[in-house]
Amino acid sequence: MRRRLLVLAAIVYTVPCFAAENAALVLEQVLRAQRLGRNTVLASRTAGGGELTVTDFVVGHYGRAIGFEVGDLYVAQNRERHSLRELLNASSRFVFVDLATLPPDAATWEEIVAQAPGTAGVVLVSRPAFDQAERIAVVRVDTFIRGRHRTNASTMLYLLERQANGEWKIGLISTGGGYEMVHSNTNHRDRHLPKDYDYYHARQD
């Protein structure tokens, strides 16, 4: 009996550790692909948004079952803000900034970059969402870069696959025009997701 309890405890402990390790690996891979410019900082807390856009993206490549599974987890994982420092295991090569206001509460792109004076821009990252087997992951990245006359914004959805050797490889990237596709508010509306859209009731199974 004691041996069974020890084995069960080991399994329970291993699962969250494995998930945390995969989250860190996926985020590292995505941020490496972003090739962050000099003096570009990361928001210290995660930011989700665009739930139906993410679900449609995964459904289009892996079908409804996996797509909705990952979409549901994306919603759950990004309902609350999470420390990006902790998800990345406090990697020292990234510079973080604490933003008091994040989308959708920030009404304009300028409101976001204004919270990081002296920087080239700010990058927001979602918490990764996985399928049950943790072989597929999706991450959303929003960039807000200062231009000469205005702030330029873009959104990228990364779809990654775990390889046989445990490494994560970026398989697909979807790009968008930024804030209007991502976060809904009075000035910039998500093309799929109005501000008070009920994702669960609106989804068609």
PDB file of C-alpha atoms in Angstrom, residues 3 45 72 74 86 124 134 158-159 193 204:
ATOM      1  CA  ARG A   3       4.552   1.646  -2.360  1.00  0.00           C
ATOM      2  CA  ARG A  45       2.417  39.268 -16.810  1.00  0.00           C
ATOM      3  CA  ASP A  72     -10.855  25.601 -23.955  1.00  0.00           C
ATOM      4  CA  TYR A  74      -6.321  28.574 -23.742  1.00  0.00           C
ATOM      5  CA  GLU A  86       8.086  32.323 -13.366  1.00  0.00           C
ATOM      6  CA  LEU A 124       2.882  40.734 -24.584  1.00  0.00           C
ATOM      7  CA  GLU A 134       1.122  17.898 -24.653  1.00  0.00           C
ATOM      8  CA  TYR A 158       2.433  30.253 -32.969  1.00  0.00           C
ATOM      9  CA  LEU A 159       1.495  26.594 -33.324  1.00  0.00           C
ATOM     10  CA  LEU A 193     -14.645  38.403 -30.242  1.00  0.00           C
ATOM     11  CA  GLN A 204     -21.008  25.492 -31.757  1.00  0.00           C
TER      12      GLN A 204
END
